[in-house]
Short mmCIF file of C-alpha atoms in Angstrom, two decimals:
data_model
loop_
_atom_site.label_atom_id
_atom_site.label_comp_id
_atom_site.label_asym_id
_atom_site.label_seq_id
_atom_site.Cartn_x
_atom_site.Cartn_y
_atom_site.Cartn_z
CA UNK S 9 0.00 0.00 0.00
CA UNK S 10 1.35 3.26 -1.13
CA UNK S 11 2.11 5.43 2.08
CA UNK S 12 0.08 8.72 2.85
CA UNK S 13 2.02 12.42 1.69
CA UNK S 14 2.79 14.09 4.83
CA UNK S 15 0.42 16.95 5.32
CA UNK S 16 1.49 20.70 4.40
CA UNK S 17 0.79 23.65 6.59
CA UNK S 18 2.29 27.29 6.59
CA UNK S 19 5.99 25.40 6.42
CA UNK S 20 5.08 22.57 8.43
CA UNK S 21 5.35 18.96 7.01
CA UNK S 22 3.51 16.83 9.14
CA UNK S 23 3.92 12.70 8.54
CA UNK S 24 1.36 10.35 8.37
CA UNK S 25 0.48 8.91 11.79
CA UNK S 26 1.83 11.60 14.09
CA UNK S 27 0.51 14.97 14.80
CA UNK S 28 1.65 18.69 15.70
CA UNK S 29 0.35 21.98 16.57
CA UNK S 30 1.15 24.87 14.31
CA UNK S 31 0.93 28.75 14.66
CA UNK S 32 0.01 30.38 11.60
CA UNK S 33 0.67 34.02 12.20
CA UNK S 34 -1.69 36.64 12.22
CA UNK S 35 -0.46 40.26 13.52
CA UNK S 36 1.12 41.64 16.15
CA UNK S 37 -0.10 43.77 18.65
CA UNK S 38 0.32 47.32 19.43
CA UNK S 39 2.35 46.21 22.37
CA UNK S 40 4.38 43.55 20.19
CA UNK S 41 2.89 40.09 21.17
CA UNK S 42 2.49 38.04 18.30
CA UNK S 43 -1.45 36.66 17.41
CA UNK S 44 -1.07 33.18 15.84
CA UNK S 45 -3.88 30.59 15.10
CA UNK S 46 -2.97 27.44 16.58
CA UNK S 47 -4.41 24.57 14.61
CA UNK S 48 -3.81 20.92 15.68
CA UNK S 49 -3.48 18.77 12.91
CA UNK S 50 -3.86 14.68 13.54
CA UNK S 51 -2.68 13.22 9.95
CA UNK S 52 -3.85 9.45 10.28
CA UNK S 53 -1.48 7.12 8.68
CA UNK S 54 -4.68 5.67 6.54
CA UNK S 55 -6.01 7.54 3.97
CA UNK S 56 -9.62 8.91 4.76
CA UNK S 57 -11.40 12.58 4.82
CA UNK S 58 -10.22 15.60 5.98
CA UNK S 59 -12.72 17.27 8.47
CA UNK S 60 -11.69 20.70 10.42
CA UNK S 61 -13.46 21.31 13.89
CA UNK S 62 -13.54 25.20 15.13
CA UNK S 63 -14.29 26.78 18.26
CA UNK S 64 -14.39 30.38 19.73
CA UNK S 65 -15.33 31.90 16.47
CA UNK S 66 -16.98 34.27 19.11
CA UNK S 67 -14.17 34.70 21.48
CA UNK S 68 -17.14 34.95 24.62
CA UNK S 69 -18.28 31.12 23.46
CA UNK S 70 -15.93 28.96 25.44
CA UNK S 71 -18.05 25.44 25.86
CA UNK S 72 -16.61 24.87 21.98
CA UNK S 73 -12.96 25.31 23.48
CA UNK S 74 -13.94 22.75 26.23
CA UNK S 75 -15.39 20.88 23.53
CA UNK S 76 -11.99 20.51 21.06
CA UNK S 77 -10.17 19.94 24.69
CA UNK S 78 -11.60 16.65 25.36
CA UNK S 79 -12.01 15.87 22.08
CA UNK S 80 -8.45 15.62 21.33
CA UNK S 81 -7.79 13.32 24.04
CA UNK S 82 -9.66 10.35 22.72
CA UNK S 83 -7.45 7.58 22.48
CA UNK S 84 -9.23 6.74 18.58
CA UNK S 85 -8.03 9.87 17.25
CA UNK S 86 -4.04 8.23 17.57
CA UNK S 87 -5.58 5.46 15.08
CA UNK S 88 -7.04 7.79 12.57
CA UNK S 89 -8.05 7.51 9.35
CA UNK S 90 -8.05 10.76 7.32
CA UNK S 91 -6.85 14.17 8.79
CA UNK S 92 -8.17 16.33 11.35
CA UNK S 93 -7.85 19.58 11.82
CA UNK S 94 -8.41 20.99 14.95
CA UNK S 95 -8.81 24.62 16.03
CA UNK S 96 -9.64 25.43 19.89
CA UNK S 97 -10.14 29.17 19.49
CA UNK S 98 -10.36 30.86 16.42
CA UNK S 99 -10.92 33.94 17.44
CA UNK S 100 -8.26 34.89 20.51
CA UNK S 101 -8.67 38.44 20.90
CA UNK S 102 -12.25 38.00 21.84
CA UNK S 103 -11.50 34.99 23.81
CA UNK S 104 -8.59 36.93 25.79
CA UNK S 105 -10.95 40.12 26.68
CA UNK S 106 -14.14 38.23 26.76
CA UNK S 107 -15.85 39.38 24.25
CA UNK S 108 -18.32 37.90 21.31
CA UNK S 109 -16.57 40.48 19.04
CA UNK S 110 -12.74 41.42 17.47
CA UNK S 111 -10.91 44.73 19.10
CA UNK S 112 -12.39 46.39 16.00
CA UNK S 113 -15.68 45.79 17.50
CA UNK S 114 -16.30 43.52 14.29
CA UNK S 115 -18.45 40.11 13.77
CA UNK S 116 -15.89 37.57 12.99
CA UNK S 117 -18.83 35.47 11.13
CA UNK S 118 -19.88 38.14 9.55
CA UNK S 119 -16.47 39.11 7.62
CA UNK S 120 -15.64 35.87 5.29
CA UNK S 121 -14.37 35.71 2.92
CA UNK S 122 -11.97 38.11 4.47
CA UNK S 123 -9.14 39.52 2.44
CA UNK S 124 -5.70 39.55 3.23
CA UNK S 125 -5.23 43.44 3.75
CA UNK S 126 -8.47 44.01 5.24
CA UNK S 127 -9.53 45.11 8.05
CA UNK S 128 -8.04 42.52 11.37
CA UNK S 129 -11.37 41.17 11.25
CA UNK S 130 -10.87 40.57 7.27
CA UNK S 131 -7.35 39.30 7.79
CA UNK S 132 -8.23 36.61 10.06
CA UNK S 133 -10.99 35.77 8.45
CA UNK S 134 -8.87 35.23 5.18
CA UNK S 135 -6.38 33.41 7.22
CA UNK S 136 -9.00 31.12 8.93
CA UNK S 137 -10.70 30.12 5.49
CA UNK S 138 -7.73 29.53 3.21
CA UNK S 139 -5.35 27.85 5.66
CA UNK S 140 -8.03 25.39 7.26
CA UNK S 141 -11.56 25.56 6.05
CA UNK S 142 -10.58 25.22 2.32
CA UNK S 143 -8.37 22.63 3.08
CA UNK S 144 -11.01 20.08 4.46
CA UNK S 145 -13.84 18.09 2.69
CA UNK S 146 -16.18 18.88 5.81
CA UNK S 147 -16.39 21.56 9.04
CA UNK S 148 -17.94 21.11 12.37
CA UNK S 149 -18.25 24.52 13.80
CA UNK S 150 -18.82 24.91 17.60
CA UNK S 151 -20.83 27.52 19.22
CA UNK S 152 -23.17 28.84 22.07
CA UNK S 153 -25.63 30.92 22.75
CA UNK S 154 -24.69 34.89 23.36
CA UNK S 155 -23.98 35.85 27.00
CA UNK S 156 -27.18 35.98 29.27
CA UNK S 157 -28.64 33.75 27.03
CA UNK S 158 -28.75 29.97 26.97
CA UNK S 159 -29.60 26.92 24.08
CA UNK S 160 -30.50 23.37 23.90
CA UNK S 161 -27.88 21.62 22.21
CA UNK S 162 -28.78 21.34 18.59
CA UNK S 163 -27.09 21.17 14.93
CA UNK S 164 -27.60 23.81 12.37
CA UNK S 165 -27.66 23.11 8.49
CA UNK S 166 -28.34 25.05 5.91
CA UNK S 167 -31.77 23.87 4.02
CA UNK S 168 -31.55 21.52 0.85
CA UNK S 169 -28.38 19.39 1.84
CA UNK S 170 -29.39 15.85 2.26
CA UNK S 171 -25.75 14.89 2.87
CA UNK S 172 -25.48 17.51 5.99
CA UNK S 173 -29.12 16.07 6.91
CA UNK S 174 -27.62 12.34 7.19
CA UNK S 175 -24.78 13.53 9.43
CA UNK S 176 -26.83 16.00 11.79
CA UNK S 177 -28.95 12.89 12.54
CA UNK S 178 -25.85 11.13 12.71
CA UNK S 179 -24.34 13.82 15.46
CA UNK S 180 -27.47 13.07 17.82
CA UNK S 181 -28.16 16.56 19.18
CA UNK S 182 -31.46 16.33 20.22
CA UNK S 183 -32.95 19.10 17.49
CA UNK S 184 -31.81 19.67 13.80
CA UNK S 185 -32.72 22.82 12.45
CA UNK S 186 -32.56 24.31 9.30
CA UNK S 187 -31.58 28.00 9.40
CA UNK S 188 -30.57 30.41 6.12
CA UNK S 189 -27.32 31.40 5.47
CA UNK S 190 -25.97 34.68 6.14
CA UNK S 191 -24.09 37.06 4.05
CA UNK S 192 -20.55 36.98 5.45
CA UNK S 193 -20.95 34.33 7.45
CA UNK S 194 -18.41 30.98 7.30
CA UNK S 195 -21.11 28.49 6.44
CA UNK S 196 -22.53 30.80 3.79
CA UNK S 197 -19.06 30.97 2.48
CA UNK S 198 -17.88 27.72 3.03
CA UNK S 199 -20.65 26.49 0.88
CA UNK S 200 -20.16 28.61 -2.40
CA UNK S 201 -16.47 27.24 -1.96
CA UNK S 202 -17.42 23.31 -1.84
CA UNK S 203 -17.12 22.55 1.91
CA UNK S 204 -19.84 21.57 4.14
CA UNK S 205 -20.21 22.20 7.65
CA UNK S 206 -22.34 21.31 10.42
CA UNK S 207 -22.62 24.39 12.95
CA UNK S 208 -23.34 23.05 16.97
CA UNK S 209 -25.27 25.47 19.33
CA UNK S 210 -25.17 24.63 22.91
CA UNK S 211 -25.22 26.44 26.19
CA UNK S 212 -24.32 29.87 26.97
CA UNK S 213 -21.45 32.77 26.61
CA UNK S 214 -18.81 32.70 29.14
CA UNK S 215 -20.35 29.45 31.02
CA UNK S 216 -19.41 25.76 31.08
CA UNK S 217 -22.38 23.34 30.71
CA UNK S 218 -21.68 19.49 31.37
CA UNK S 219 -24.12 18.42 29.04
CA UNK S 220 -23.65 21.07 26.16
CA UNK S 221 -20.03 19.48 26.10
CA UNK S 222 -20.85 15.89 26.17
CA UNK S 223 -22.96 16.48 23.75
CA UNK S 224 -20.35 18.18 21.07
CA UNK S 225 -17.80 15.88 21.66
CA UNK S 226 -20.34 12.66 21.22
CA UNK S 227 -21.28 14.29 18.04
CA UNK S 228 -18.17 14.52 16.59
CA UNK S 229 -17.31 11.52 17.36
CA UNK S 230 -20.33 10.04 15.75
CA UNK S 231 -19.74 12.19 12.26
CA UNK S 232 -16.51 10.79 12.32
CA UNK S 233 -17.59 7.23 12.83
CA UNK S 234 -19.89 7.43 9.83
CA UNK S 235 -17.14 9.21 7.91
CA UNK S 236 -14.77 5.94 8.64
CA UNK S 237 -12.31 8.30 10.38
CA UNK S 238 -12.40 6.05 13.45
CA UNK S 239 -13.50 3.10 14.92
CA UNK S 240 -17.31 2.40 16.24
CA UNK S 241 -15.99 1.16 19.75
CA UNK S 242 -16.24 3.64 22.32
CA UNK S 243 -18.68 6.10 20.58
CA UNK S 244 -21.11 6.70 22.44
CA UNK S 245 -24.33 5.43 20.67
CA UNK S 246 -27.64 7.16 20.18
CA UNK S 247 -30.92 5.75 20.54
CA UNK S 248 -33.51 8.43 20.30
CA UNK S 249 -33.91 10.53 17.29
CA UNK S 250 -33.15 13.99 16.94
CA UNK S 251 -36.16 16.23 16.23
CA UNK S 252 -36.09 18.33 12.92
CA UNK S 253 -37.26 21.48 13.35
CA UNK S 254 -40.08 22.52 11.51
CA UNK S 255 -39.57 26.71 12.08
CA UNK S 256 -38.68 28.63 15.37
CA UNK S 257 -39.71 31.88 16.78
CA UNK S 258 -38.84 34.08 19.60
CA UNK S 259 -41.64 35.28 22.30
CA UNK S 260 -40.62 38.78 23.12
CA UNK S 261 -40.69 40.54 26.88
CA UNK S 262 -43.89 42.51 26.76
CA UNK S 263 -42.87 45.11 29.39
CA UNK S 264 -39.17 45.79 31.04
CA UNK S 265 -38.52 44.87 34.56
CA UNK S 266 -37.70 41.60 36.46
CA UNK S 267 -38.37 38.57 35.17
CA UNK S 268 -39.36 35.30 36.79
CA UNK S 269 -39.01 32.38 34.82
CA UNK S 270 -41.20 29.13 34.70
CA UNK S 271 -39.92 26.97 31.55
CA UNK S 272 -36.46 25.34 31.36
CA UNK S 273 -34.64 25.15 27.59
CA UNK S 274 -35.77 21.58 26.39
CA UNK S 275 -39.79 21.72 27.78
CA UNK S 276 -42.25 21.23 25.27
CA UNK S 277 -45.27 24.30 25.35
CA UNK S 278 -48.46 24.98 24.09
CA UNK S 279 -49.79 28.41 22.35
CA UNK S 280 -50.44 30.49 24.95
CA UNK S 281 -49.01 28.53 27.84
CA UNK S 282 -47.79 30.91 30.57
CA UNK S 283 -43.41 30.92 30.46
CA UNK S 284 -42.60 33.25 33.20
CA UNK S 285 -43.95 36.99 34.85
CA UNK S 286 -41.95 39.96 34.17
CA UNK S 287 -42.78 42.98 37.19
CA UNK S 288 -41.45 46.41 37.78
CA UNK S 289 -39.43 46.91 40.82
CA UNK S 290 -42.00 48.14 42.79
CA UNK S 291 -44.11 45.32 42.03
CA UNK S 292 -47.40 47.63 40.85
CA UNK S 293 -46.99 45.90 37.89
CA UNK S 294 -47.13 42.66 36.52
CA UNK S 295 -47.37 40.85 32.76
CA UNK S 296 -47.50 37.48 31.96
CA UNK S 297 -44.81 36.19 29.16
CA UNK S 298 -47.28 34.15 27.03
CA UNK S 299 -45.60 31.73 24.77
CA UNK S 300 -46.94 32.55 20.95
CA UNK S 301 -46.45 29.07 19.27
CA UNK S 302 -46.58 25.38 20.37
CA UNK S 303 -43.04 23.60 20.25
CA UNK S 304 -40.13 23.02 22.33
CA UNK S 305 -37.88 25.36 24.20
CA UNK S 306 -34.96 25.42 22.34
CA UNK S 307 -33.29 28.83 24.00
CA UNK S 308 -34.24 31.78 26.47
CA UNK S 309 -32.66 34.31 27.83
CA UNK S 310 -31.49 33.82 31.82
CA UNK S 311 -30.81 37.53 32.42
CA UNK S 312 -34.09 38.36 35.12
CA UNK S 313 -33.45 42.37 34.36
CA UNK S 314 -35.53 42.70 30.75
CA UNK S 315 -36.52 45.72 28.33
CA UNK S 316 -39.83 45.48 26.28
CA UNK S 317 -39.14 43.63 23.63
CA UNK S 318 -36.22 41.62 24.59
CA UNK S 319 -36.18 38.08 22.95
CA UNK S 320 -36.97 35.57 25.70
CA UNK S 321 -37.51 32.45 24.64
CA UNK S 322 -37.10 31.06 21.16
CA UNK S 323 -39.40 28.09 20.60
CA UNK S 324 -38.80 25.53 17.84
CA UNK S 325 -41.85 23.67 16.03
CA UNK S 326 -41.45 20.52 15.87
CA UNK S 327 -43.33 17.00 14.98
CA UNK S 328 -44.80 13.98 17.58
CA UNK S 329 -44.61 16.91 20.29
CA UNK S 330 -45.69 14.50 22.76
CA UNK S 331 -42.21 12.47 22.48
CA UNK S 332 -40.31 16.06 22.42
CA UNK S 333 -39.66 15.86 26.11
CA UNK S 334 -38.95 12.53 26.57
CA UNK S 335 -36.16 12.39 23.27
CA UNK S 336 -34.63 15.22 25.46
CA UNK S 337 -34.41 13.63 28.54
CA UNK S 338 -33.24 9.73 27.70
CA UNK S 339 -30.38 11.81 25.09
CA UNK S 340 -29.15 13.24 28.70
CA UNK S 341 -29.50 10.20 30.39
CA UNK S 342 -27.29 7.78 27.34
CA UNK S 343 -25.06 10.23 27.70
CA UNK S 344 -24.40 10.26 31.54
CA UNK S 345 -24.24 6.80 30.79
CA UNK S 346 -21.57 6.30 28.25
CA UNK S 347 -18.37 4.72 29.35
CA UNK S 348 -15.90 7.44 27.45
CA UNK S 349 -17.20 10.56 30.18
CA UNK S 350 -16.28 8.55 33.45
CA UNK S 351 -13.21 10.12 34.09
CA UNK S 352 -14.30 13.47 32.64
CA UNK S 353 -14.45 16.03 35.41
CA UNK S 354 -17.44 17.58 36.17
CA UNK S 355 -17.64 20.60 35.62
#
């Protein structure tokens, strides 16, 4: 059997069956520390896929880096097939000042394709794409909700991509939904340029979630099981099905003030059902937060302190509502379960 190329990366030759972190250099700072993007690169000594996982695209979303951390100790990955490319934090200027944003207060997913003179935002974003994205036949990008806000772990595809449909069932989050792709964003660009990826949403900014992360790193694991990249022992197995999505919408605060909530993410509600009160601090007033469609909660906000009109709690519409809650809650319980997350910390 003819033996695998070593895998090329800004100077780096990496040979088949070991694996290295490299820096690929971004700027320096005003006060002369270098910016690199680390990327871990696993290049199995079989031949296989190449599949990138990112994380801290929004520097304030750390459950991804937690994510990519556990992920690369697996013992599988050391008997790969394929190549992996691994990035724990893409963005590291948010991540260092914790913030969603760049220090030129710009949306890193919102600036591909980038362009090499841009603006920092644009360079990185350029960087990012061409050095890693572009290199790889598919993406799993790793996210959370914004800061004061808080999702159910679920997989987002774009709509009309029965391979990405296969593999989000395959990643066993327990919904799959189907959102449009914005202009500037990497999935939006990713596609135009050949490469599919799957994008995770799970628990909040700046906050650890134990189940969020088991989650991610079961997925991945199970993408890259169906992609032949490792073996099936030790991946944790799925039994209940992940709900599609049918459409989402937010129910908005309908006065500012304190709110009191009554519906954790992952409970199924009716039109109508009451989700929490919202009262001003002298307590003269009072409105309920009615929920506007039937479906499950699939994020809300856990900030009490609300303005009119803040988004509270989105609610996804989904199928066989009457199995919604229980899919959630034996998904939690498999993965409490599996054998792999014994030794995991708690976090």
């Amino acid at each position: 059997m003819t033996r695998r190329k070593p895998f090329e990366i800004a100077g780096r030759s990496i040979p088949p069956g070991l694996r290295a972190t490299v820096d690929l250099p971004v700027t320096v700072q005003s006060d002369h520390t270098p910016v690199n993007l680390s990327v871990h690169v696993i290049h199995g000594s079989r031949p296989g896929p190449t599949m990138f996982v990112s994380a801290g695209v929004h520097g304030d979303e750390v459950i991804g880096v937690e994510i990519v951390r556990r992920l690369l100790r697996v013992p599988s990955l050391n008997r790969l097939a394929g190549t992996l490319l691994v990035v724990p934090i893409v963005n590291s200027f948010g991540f260092l000042s914790h913030s969603r944003y760049l220090p030129d207060r710009r949306d890193l997913n919102r600036s591909f394709p980038g362009h090499p003179t841009g603006s920092l935002a644009s360079r990185l974003a350029h960087i990012f794409l061409n050095d890693v994205v572009l290199r790889a036949d598919l993406g799993i990008d790793l996210h959370s909700a914004a800061v004061h806000r808080t999702n159910l772990p679920q997989i987002r595809i774009s709509p009309g991509n029965d391979r990405l449909m296969d593999l989000a069932k395959s990643f066993g989050a327990p919904v799959i939904m189907t959102s449009k792709l914005r202009d500037g964003s990497l999935r939006g660009v990713a596609k135009e340029r050949g490469v599919d990826i799957l994008l995770y949403e799970a628990g909040e900014g700046l906050r650890f979630d134990e189940m969020a992360v088991r989650t991610g790193v079961a997925g991945i694991l199970r993408v890259m099981r169906d992609l032949g990249m490792i073996a099936r022992k030790g991946v944790p197995t799925v039994k209940a099905q992940p709900m599609l999505s049918l459409g989402s919408s937010w129910t908005r605060a309908p006065m500012g003030g304190l709110m009191r909530t009554f519906k954790r993410r992952g409970e199924v509600v009716n039109e109508g059902d009451i989700l929490g009160l919202i009262s001003d601090p002298f307590g003269e007033m009072e409105s309920e937060i009615l929920a506007e469609s039937s479906g499950i909660i699939v994020g809300r906000a856990v900030m009490p302190v609300v303005n009119e009109g803040d988004a509270i709690y989105h609610i996804a519409q989904i199928k066989r509502m009457e199995q919604a809650g229980e899919t959630v809650e034996q998904m939690e319980a498999e993965l409490l379960e599996a054998p792999m997350f014994d030794e995991d910390e708690i976090i």
